[in-house]
Short mmCIF file of C-alpha atoms in Angstrom, two decimals:
data_model
loop_
_atom_site.label_atom_id
_atom_site.label_comp_id
_atom_site.label_asym_id
_atom_site.label_seq_id
_atom_site.Cartn_x
_atom_site.Cartn_y
_atom_site.Cartn_z
CA MET P 18 -22.78 12.47 -8.28
CA SER P 19 -22.44 11.95 -4.59
CA ILE P 20 -19.58 9.94 -2.83
CA LYS P 21 -20.65 6.77 -1.27
CA ALA P 22 -17.31 5.31 -0.15
CA ALA P 23 -13.84 6.61 0.34
CA LEU P 24 -10.70 4.62 0.10
CA ILE P 25 -8.24 6.19 2.48
CA ASP P 26 -4.40 5.85 2.27
CA LEU P 27 -2.63 5.47 5.74
CA SER P 28 0.97 6.46 6.04
CA GLY P 29 1.61 10.12 5.07
CA THR P 30 -2.32 10.78 4.63
CA LEU P 31 -3.97 9.73 7.81
CA HIS P 32 -0.75 9.74 9.83
CA VAL P 33 3.01 9.99 9.79
CA GLU P 34 4.42 7.33 12.05
CA ASP P 35 2.88 8.04 15.44
CA ASP P 36 1.39 11.35 14.63
CA PRO P 37 -1.96 11.87 12.98
CA THR P 38 -2.13 14.40 10.27
CA PRO P 39 -3.76 17.82 11.33
CA ASN P 40 -7.32 17.16 12.64
CA ALA P 41 -7.49 13.77 11.08
CA VAL P 42 -9.01 11.89 13.99
CA GLU P 43 -11.93 14.34 14.05
CA ALA P 44 -12.34 14.47 10.33
CA LEU P 45 -12.45 10.59 10.05
CA ALA P 46 -15.36 10.68 12.63
CA ARG P 47 -17.12 13.38 10.64
CA LEU P 48 -16.73 11.35 7.38
CA ARG P 49 -18.28 8.19 9.13
CA ASP P 50 -21.16 10.32 10.57
CA SER P 51 -22.08 11.58 7.19
CA GLY P 52 -22.78 8.04 6.04
CA VAL P 53 -19.80 7.67 3.65
CA ALA P 54 -18.36 4.08 3.94
CA VAL P 55 -14.55 4.02 4.47
CA LYS P 56 -11.79 1.50 3.74
CA PHE P 57 -8.16 2.01 4.65
CA VAL P 58 -5.92 0.99 1.82
CA THR P 59 -2.17 0.99 2.10
CA ASN P 60 0.98 -0.16 0.40
CA THR P 61 2.68 -0.37 3.77
CA THR P 62 4.65 -3.83 3.70
CA LYS P 63 6.68 -3.43 6.83
CA ASP P 64 3.83 -3.91 9.37
CA SER P 65 1.30 -6.77 9.60
CA LYS P 66 -2.40 -5.80 9.64
CA GLY P 67 -2.60 -6.46 13.34
CA THR P 68 0.25 -4.02 13.98
CA LEU P 69 -1.25 -1.31 11.69
CA HIS P 70 -4.51 -1.78 13.50
CA GLU P 71 -2.95 -1.45 16.86
CA ARG P 72 -0.92 1.84 15.92
CA LEU P 73 -3.97 3.59 14.45
CA CYS P 74 -6.10 2.71 17.59
CA ARG P 75 -3.33 3.83 19.80
CA ILE P 76 -2.93 7.22 18.20
CA GLY P 77 -6.59 7.97 18.34
CA PHE P 78 -8.54 6.55 15.29
CA GLN P 79 -11.45 4.34 15.70
CA LEU P 80 -11.65 1.43 13.24
CA ASP P 81 -12.06 -2.20 12.82
CA SER P 82 -9.15 -4.40 11.55
CA SER P 83 -11.48 -5.69 8.85
CA GLU P 84 -11.45 -2.08 7.44
CA ILE P 85 -7.87 -2.24 6.48
CA TYR P 86 -6.99 -3.56 3.03
CA SER P 87 -3.19 -3.72 2.50
CA SER P 88 -0.92 -4.75 -0.33
CA LEU P 89 0.05 -7.45 2.10
CA SER P 90 -3.52 -8.72 2.23
CA ALA P 91 -3.53 -8.86 -1.62
CA ALA P 92 -0.10 -10.56 -1.78
CA VAL P 93 -1.19 -13.27 0.77
CA THR P 94 -4.15 -14.01 -1.51
CA PHE P 95 -1.81 -14.04 -4.56
CA VAL P 96 0.48 -16.55 -2.88
CA GLN P 97 -2.15 -18.78 -1.48
CA SER P 98 -4.12 -18.91 -4.84
CA GLY P 99 -0.96 -19.68 -6.71
CA LYS P 100 0.11 -22.33 -4.18
CA LEU P 101 3.56 -20.55 -4.09
CA ASN P 102 6.36 -21.53 -1.88
CA PRO P 103 8.32 -18.17 -1.75
CA TYR P 104 11.62 -16.96 -0.45
CA TYR P 105 10.60 -13.89 1.43
CA LEU P 106 12.25 -10.38 1.57
CA LEU P 107 9.93 -9.08 4.30
CA SER P 108 10.11 -7.70 7.68
CA GLU P 109 9.52 -10.22 10.60
CA ASP P 110 6.26 -8.51 11.35
CA ALA P 111 4.92 -8.53 7.84
CA ARG P 112 6.10 -12.16 7.51
CA GLN P 113 3.45 -13.16 10.11
CA ASP P 114 0.67 -12.63 7.60
CA PHE P 115 1.94 -15.14 5.07
CA PRO P 116 1.77 -18.94 4.87
CA PRO P 117 4.83 -20.68 6.23
CA GLU P 118 7.64 -21.88 3.86
CA ASP P 119 7.41 -25.55 3.04
CA PRO P 120 10.81 -27.03 3.90
CA ASN P 121 9.98 -30.10 1.55
CA ARG P 122 9.75 -27.80 -1.60
CA CYS P 123 12.42 -25.64 -3.22
CA PRO P 124 11.42 -21.93 -3.21
CA ASP P 125 9.52 -21.22 -6.57
CA SER P 126 9.20 -17.47 -6.20
CA VAL P 127 10.59 -14.28 -4.31
CA VAL P 128 8.24 -11.88 -2.51
CA VAL P 129 9.43 -8.47 -1.88
CA GLY P 130 8.15 -5.80 0.51
CA LEU P 131 9.73 -3.00 2.49
CA ALA P 132 12.28 -4.82 4.50
CA PRO P 133 15.29 -2.63 5.50
CA LYS P 134 17.10 -5.44 7.42
CA ALA P 135 16.77 -7.92 4.45
CA PHE P 136 18.15 -5.70 1.80
CA ASN P 137 21.72 -7.00 2.25
CA TYR P 138 23.96 -8.76 -0.17
CA GLU P 139 23.50 -12.24 1.37
CA GLN P 140 19.73 -12.22 1.21
CA MET P 141 19.39 -10.35 -2.14
CA ASN P 142 21.96 -12.96 -3.62
CA LYS P 143 19.71 -15.77 -2.35
CA ALA P 144 16.63 -14.17 -4.09
CA PHE P 145 18.59 -13.66 -7.11
CA ASN P 146 19.51 -17.44 -7.27
CA VAL P 147 16.01 -18.52 -6.64
CA LEU P 148 14.85 -16.52 -9.59
CA LEU P 149 17.76 -17.84 -11.80
CA GLN P 150 16.94 -21.55 -11.13
CA ASN P 151 13.90 -21.55 -13.28
CA LYS P 152 12.43 -19.04 -15.75
CA GLU P 153 9.00 -20.00 -14.40
CA HIS P 154 9.95 -18.60 -10.92
CA LYS P 155 8.01 -15.51 -10.01
CA LEU P 156 9.28 -12.15 -8.57
CA VAL P 157 6.35 -10.66 -6.71
CA ALA P 158 6.61 -7.10 -5.77
CA ILE P 159 4.10 -6.35 -3.04
CA HIS P 160 4.73 -2.77 -4.18
CA GLN P 161 7.58 -0.87 -5.83
CA GLY P 162 7.35 2.58 -4.21
CA LYS P 163 10.42 4.80 -4.81
CA TYR P 164 10.23 6.29 -1.32
CA TYR P 165 8.18 6.85 1.79
CA LYS P 166 7.78 9.42 4.47
CA ARG P 167 9.28 8.90 7.90
CA SER P 168 9.48 11.35 10.76
CA ASP P 169 13.13 12.17 9.76
CA GLY P 170 12.26 12.70 6.14
CA LEU P 171 11.91 10.52 2.92
CA ALA P 172 13.44 7.02 2.89
CA LEU P 173 14.05 4.56 0.15
CA GLY P 174 11.24 2.16 -0.66
CA PRO P 175 11.52 -1.29 -2.05
CA GLY P 176 11.30 -0.26 -5.65
CA CYS P 177 15.00 -0.01 -6.33
CA PHE P 178 15.54 -3.43 -4.98
CA VAL P 179 12.80 -5.04 -7.10
CA LYS P 180 14.24 -3.29 -10.08
CA GLY P 181 17.66 -4.51 -9.28
CA LEU P 182 16.40 -8.06 -9.10
CA GLU P 183 14.61 -7.50 -12.58
CA TYR P 184 17.79 -6.19 -14.06
CA ALA P 185 19.95 -8.89 -12.75
CA THR P 186 17.65 -11.90 -13.62
CA GLY P 187 15.83 -10.59 -16.78
CA CYS P 188 12.56 -11.39 -15.18
CA THR P 189 9.65 -8.91 -14.77
CA ALA P 190 8.05 -8.58 -11.34
CA GLU P 191 4.24 -9.13 -10.79
CA LEU P 192 3.14 -5.95 -9.07
CA ILE P 193 0.44 -6.58 -6.41
CA GLY P 194 -0.05 -3.21 -4.56
CA LYS P 195 -1.11 0.22 -5.71
CA PRO P 196 -1.39 1.47 -8.51
CA ASN P 197 -2.04 -2.02 -9.97
CA PRO P 198 -5.64 -2.61 -10.94
CA TYR P 199 -5.56 -5.99 -9.05
CA PHE P 200 -5.17 -4.18 -5.68
CA PHE P 201 -7.91 -1.63 -6.43
CA LYS P 202 -10.37 -4.23 -7.55
CA GLY P 203 -9.74 -6.12 -4.28
CA ALA P 204 -10.19 -3.04 -2.26
CA LEU P 205 -13.50 -1.90 -3.98
CA ASP P 206 -14.85 -5.42 -3.35
CA GLY P 207 -17.63 -4.92 -5.94
CA LEU P 208 -18.40 -1.27 -5.30
CA ASP P 209 -18.99 1.04 -8.28
CA PRO P 210 -15.86 3.09 -8.61
CA SER P 211 -17.83 6.09 -10.04
CA PHE P 212 -19.23 6.63 -6.56
CA CYS P 213 -15.98 6.19 -4.77
CA VAL P 214 -12.96 8.50 -4.05
CA MET P 215 -9.40 7.82 -3.17
CA ILE P 216 -7.50 10.06 -0.72
CA GLY P 217 -3.71 9.69 -0.77
CA ASP P 218 -0.36 11.53 -0.73
CA ASP P 219 1.11 9.60 -3.66
CA ALA P 220 0.37 11.23 -7.04
CA ASN P 221 1.05 8.12 -9.08
CA ASP P 222 0.40 5.03 -6.80
CA ASP P 223 -2.58 6.53 -4.93
CA ILE P 224 -4.26 9.01 -7.40
CA GLY P 225 -3.23 7.84 -10.70
CA GLY P 226 -4.11 4.27 -10.02
CA ALA P 227 -7.47 4.95 -8.58
CA MET P 228 -8.41 7.29 -11.28
CA ALA P 229 -7.39 4.83 -13.92
CA MET P 230 -10.04 2.57 -12.35
CA GLY P 231 -12.68 5.23 -12.50
CA LEU P 232 -12.51 6.62 -8.95
CA GLN P 233 -12.13 10.20 -8.16
CA GLY P 234 -8.90 11.14 -6.64
CA ILE P 235 -8.07 13.63 -3.85
CA LEU P 236 -4.33 14.43 -3.46
CA VAL P 237 -3.18 15.64 -0.09
CA LYS P 238 -0.08 17.76 0.45
CA THR P 239 1.22 15.90 3.40
CA GLY P 240 3.46 12.79 3.62
CA LYS P 241 5.39 12.08 0.47
CA TYR P 242 3.67 14.75 -1.50
CA LEU P 243 6.05 16.66 -3.85
CA PRO P 244 4.69 19.63 -5.66
CA ASP P 245 6.80 18.98 -9.02
CA VAL P 246 5.41 15.43 -9.39
CA ALA P 247 3.03 16.04 -12.28
CA LEU P 248 -0.12 13.81 -12.87
CA SER P 249 -2.01 13.46 -16.19
CA PRO P 250 -4.90 13.77 -15.83
CA PRO P 251 -4.74 15.92 -12.73
CA PRO P 252 -6.25 14.86 -9.45
CA THR P 253 -9.98 15.63 -9.05
CA ALA P 254 -8.90 17.87 -6.10
CA LEU P 255 -5.68 19.02 -4.38
CA VAL P 256 -5.96 19.90 -0.80
CA GLU P 257 -3.78 20.52 2.20
CA ASN P 258 -4.47 17.47 4.32
CA PHE P 259 -6.92 14.69 5.04
CA ALA P 260 -9.23 16.92 7.03
CA GLU P 261 -9.64 19.27 4.01
CA ALA P 262 -10.21 16.23 1.89
CA VAL P 263 -13.19 15.17 4.08
CA ASP P 264 -14.58 18.98 3.87
CA TRP P 265 -14.32 18.47 0.00
CA ILE P 266 -16.32 15.26 0.21
CA LEU P 267 -19.00 16.65 2.50
CA LYS P 268 -19.45 19.87 0.35
CA LYS P 269 -19.76 17.84 -2.72
CA ASN P 270 -22.40 15.47 -1.23
CA LEU P 271 -24.53 18.57 -0.13
CA ALA P 272 -24.44 20.12 -3.48
#
């Protein structure tokens, strides 16, 4: 069965900060030229879609901003459809994608993304109290990754802060990003998952989540990849980097 569309993770797979992974720019062009549709899917919550698009173009990739589907995009839809008035634990840049807070309404939810400057006692305590005011108030985790890859090594993700709020308040977070089926359904946008593949560096969030939805999964050994993280069932393919993932797809489609 040939591959008709590829969902491609960004940070750690296509690039690490401002550096493309080996031969990734050329590989993306080859994938497009082969006729495989692409969509860029990311749990990145520190940067707005505009910032993500600007960075990718600046480091050499050719794409349209409409091809980016982020957990921020999914969370914005969740907030708008639920008519929520959240207290936000987000970076200033990511905050631009969300509707403004209504000063005439009390906060009825807490939205958490990767926001290193917001993870201090004062702001975490405010979030804690918003959730305590009413059992109906929602804790919305844009994602709850344990860690992510920076140029100086691995760094804490938002997961431990989400878990801390769950522990302190007794509530259960609504997870929006990968590996939630809600995220993958939005990214597929009606595509048949059996003709699609996910390429990513996170065994659980990228590959496990996608394969549970019926996609094939190619795990790359860049970014946050750790060899001792087991995945059951195993990924469809394990390759060195994004360029090798493209080679795998092109070879499969020729078979």
